[in-house]
């Protein structure tokens, strides 16, 4: 069994896989990570290999604990990956984006795939049918847009994410919701259209914390999969174990 640890900007996701089958996942904060891993080890006694993907800082005490009790792969730019990375600055490519593309290679081999990760930021990552990663884009996520309107103005309130009933806002609240939600969905639909004009037979994956919310707003045909990054990390781990 494999343990997947994805350290994001706001929380840590844990998942246990048996080969490629997801058995359980949970979300914790850093201070609860060791306890959560202990509990998973009790419930799944065959966990042997661990992969850690961290876009934030993971404490040295946690790293020491993990390496003491497991065979750990810390995902980095030196890790063996299942695709050709043509990013102009490969050492600056976020390791979360590497994991997403690995998931695309695993689930949609020899396809043109655009992976859209709707989290703190919106990332767009494209791999072509030749198994070449070409790059993508980074844009502010939903909550970042709401927060920027509140933090960068004197009077605009900080709102919760809410689906819009009309593009025409007739109050400050509905105007903000229209600007944020409609603005982002039009952006995503527009970028998808640009990719479709450039690449035929395009497969689109939407993942991340806001994937379920956004999938209901988008016009484009997509596959929504909230576990895509975890599955990509597991695929990288399996490939490195089999060396």
C-alpha positions as MATLAB code, in Angstrom:
seq = 'XXXXXXXXXXXXXXXXXXXXXXXXXXXXXXXXXXXXXXXXXXXXXXXXXXXXXXXXXXXXXXXXXXXXXXXXXXXXXXXXXXXXXXXXXXXXXXXXXXXXXXXXXXXXXXXXXXXXXXXXXXXXXXXXXXXXXXXXXXXXXXXXXXXXXXXXXXXXXXXXXXXXXXXXXXXXXXXXXXXXXXXXXXXXXXXXXXXXXXXXXXXXXXXXXXXXXXXXXXXXXXXXXXXXXXXXXXXXXXXXXXX';
ca = [
       0.000    0.000    0.000;
       1.089    3.580   -0.703;
       0.540    6.698    1.380;
       0.212    9.965   -0.535;
       0.867   13.266    1.259;
       0.021   16.445   -0.636;
       1.043   19.582    1.268;
      -0.865   22.499   -0.231;
      -1.040   26.204    0.521;
      -3.837   25.888    3.072;
      -4.082   22.213    4.105;
      -2.570   18.747    3.753;
      -4.315   15.952    1.879;
      -3.616   12.321    2.758;
      -4.593    9.289    0.705;
      -3.971    5.550    0.881;
      -3.786    3.565   -2.365;
      -3.614   -0.160   -2.970;
      -1.866   -0.200   -6.341;
      -4.077    2.305   -8.262;
      -7.207    1.930   -6.102;
      -7.942    4.811   -3.731;
      -8.940    3.402   -0.336;
      -9.287    6.530    1.785;
      -8.464   10.234    1.772;
      -8.584   12.921    4.425;
      -7.606   16.556    4.933;
      -5.606   17.782    7.940;
      -3.573   20.773    9.076;
       0.183   20.455    9.565;
      -0.071   20.199   13.343;
      -2.310   17.146   12.958;
      -0.240   15.366   10.300;
       1.765   12.997   12.503;
      -1.338   11.885   14.408;
      -3.199   11.341   11.137;
      -0.354    9.262    9.681;
      -0.221    7.210   12.893;
      -3.938    6.494   12.635;
      -3.625    5.469    8.982;
      -0.762    3.126    9.850;
      -2.992    1.463   12.447;
      -5.884    1.073   10.012;
      -3.759    0.069    7.001;
      -0.860   -1.984    8.318;
       0.638   -2.688    4.881;
       1.632    0.907    4.129;
       5.264    0.764    3.042;
       5.933    3.513    0.520;
       5.179    7.219    0.889;
       5.377   10.106   -1.556;
       5.373   13.690   -0.310;
       4.518   16.640   -2.526;
       4.907   20.007   -0.833;
       4.302   23.457   -2.296;
       4.650   24.899    1.213;
       7.131   24.289    3.997;
       7.043   20.963    5.803;
       8.685   20.867    9.228;
      11.943   18.943    9.644;
      10.429   17.013   12.566;
       7.689   15.695   10.294;
      10.197   14.756    7.585;
      12.297   12.897   10.161;
       9.242   11.050   11.461;
       8.185    9.960    7.976;
      11.639    8.753    6.911;
      12.065    6.842   10.178;
       8.945    4.782    9.647;
       8.553    4.520    5.847;
      10.349    4.471    2.518;
       9.714    8.063    1.469;
       9.987    9.748   -1.917;
      10.013   13.534   -1.640;
       8.857   14.736   -5.033;
      11.351   17.170   -6.566;
      12.583   18.295   -9.951;
      15.112   15.440   -9.865;
      12.433   12.743   -9.470;
      11.863   10.443  -12.434;
       8.680   11.506  -14.204;
       6.644    9.734  -16.924;
       6.722   12.515  -19.523;
       9.105   14.823  -21.397;
       9.264   18.207  -19.705;
       9.679   20.997  -22.293;
       9.059   23.837  -19.825;
      11.698   26.516  -20.526;
      12.582   26.702  -16.812;
      11.911   23.138  -15.607;
      13.351   23.724  -12.133;
      10.720   26.395  -11.476;
       7.751   24.224  -12.429;
       5.547   23.617   -9.402;
       5.678   20.024   -8.248;
       1.905   20.026   -7.892;
       1.736   20.728  -11.625;
       4.165   17.856  -12.267;
       1.816   15.536  -10.375;
      -1.205   16.705  -12.358;
       0.495   16.008  -15.671;
       1.579   12.590  -14.423;
      -2.092   11.890  -13.746;
      -2.944   12.925  -17.308;
      -0.273   10.604  -18.730;
      -1.573    7.714  -16.660;
      -5.276    8.111  -17.381;
      -5.189    9.562  -20.911;
      -2.054    8.216  -22.637;
      -1.199    9.575  -26.086;
      -3.870   12.288  -25.832;
      -3.846   16.065  -25.915;
      -4.831   16.897  -22.322;
      -5.466   20.216  -20.592;
      -5.532   19.938  -16.792;
      -7.178   22.813  -14.924;
      -6.536   22.858  -11.181;
      -8.949   25.188   -9.370;
      -7.361   25.765   -5.995;
      -5.734   28.774   -4.338;
      -4.558   29.590   -7.837;
      -5.973   28.349  -11.123;
      -3.306   26.458  -13.030;
      -3.593   25.357  -16.642;
      -1.242   22.590  -17.749;
      -1.043   21.033  -21.194;
       0.550   17.808  -22.411;
       0.320   16.790  -26.043;
      -0.248   13.412  -27.661;
       3.533   12.966  -28.016;
       3.855   12.885  -24.203;
       5.457   16.349  -24.202;
       4.600   18.832  -21.464;
       4.522   22.305  -23.041;
       3.449   24.508  -20.114;
       0.276   26.437  -19.381;
      -0.793   29.383  -17.253;
      -1.340   30.548  -13.660;
      -4.274   32.729  -12.639;
      -5.862   33.871   -9.329;
      -8.307   31.367   -7.837;
     -11.854   32.040   -6.643;
     -11.039   32.865   -3.030;
      -8.030   34.957   -4.058;
     -10.333   37.068   -6.244;
     -12.831   37.611   -3.460;
     -10.048   38.467   -1.001;
      -8.292   40.864   -3.376;
     -11.489   42.880   -3.876;
     -11.888   43.139   -0.101;
      -8.221   43.727    0.783;
      -7.422   46.201   -1.994;
     -10.474   48.450   -1.465;
     -11.844   50.438    1.424;
     -15.458   49.301    1.499;
     -16.037   46.123   -0.496;
     -17.006   43.217    1.810;
     -15.390   39.786    1.892;
     -18.022   37.366    0.606;
     -18.404   33.607    0.555;
     -18.389   31.843   -2.811;
     -21.893   31.752   -4.236;
     -23.398   30.743   -7.572;
     -24.840   33.631   -9.553;
     -28.425   33.868  -10.791;
     -27.743   36.686  -13.256;
     -24.682   38.303  -14.801;
     -26.259   41.672  -13.907;
     -25.614   42.359  -10.251;
     -28.093   44.814   -8.719;
     -26.456   45.025   -5.256;
     -22.844   45.204   -4.154;
     -23.015   41.548   -3.108;
     -24.485   40.271   -6.370;
     -22.144   42.505   -8.381;
     -19.091   41.029   -6.639;
     -20.383   37.495   -7.085;
     -21.066   38.149  -10.756;
     -17.637   39.669  -11.308;
     -15.768   36.892   -9.514;
     -17.731   33.778  -10.500;
     -18.759   34.813  -14.003;
     -15.359   36.358  -14.628;
     -13.571   33.141  -13.749;
     -15.915   30.821  -15.630;
     -15.697   32.997  -18.754;
     -11.908   32.915  -18.392;
     -11.828   29.122  -18.147;
     -14.282   28.619  -21.013;
     -12.303   31.095  -23.114;
      -8.969   29.397  -22.485;
     -10.493   26.006  -23.285;
     -11.769   27.443  -26.579;
      -8.290   28.731  -27.442;
      -6.748   25.326  -26.778;
      -9.425   23.567  -28.845;
      -8.663   25.855  -31.770;
      -4.991   24.910  -31.543;
      -5.172   21.214  -30.638;
      -7.635   18.615  -31.926;
      -9.240   15.902  -29.786;
      -8.604   17.815  -26.573;
      -9.394   16.145  -23.249;
     -10.092   18.584  -20.391;
      -9.724   17.707  -16.710;
     -10.977   19.993  -13.949;
      -9.695   19.294  -10.446;
      -8.905   21.100   -7.193;
     -10.936   22.364   -4.275;
     -13.309   24.478   -6.366;
     -13.730   21.928   -9.171;
     -17.204   20.749   -8.196;
     -18.506   24.304   -7.841;
     -17.006   25.518  -11.110;
     -18.011   22.454  -13.120;
     -21.664   23.467  -12.649;
     -20.943   26.943  -14.039;
     -18.875   26.042  -17.093;
     -20.233   25.625  -20.624;
     -17.362   23.432  -21.801;
     -17.448   19.644  -21.660;
     -15.000   18.487  -18.985;
     -14.066   15.620  -16.694;
     -14.292   16.778  -13.062;
     -12.060   14.741  -10.762;
     -11.192   16.080   -7.305;
      -8.664   13.258   -6.741;
      -6.617   13.828   -9.888;
      -3.511   15.223   -8.176;
      -3.476   12.409   -5.601;
      -3.793    9.854   -8.402;
      -0.932   11.527  -10.271;
       1.300   11.389   -7.194;
       0.497    7.711   -6.714;
       1.391    7.056  -10.372;
       4.769    8.784   -9.930;
       5.425    6.712   -6.807;
       4.499    3.452   -8.544;
       6.842    4.298  -11.431;
       9.720    5.010   -9.065;
       9.104    1.895   -6.967;
       9.264   -0.281  -10.073;
      12.731    0.929  -11.021;
];
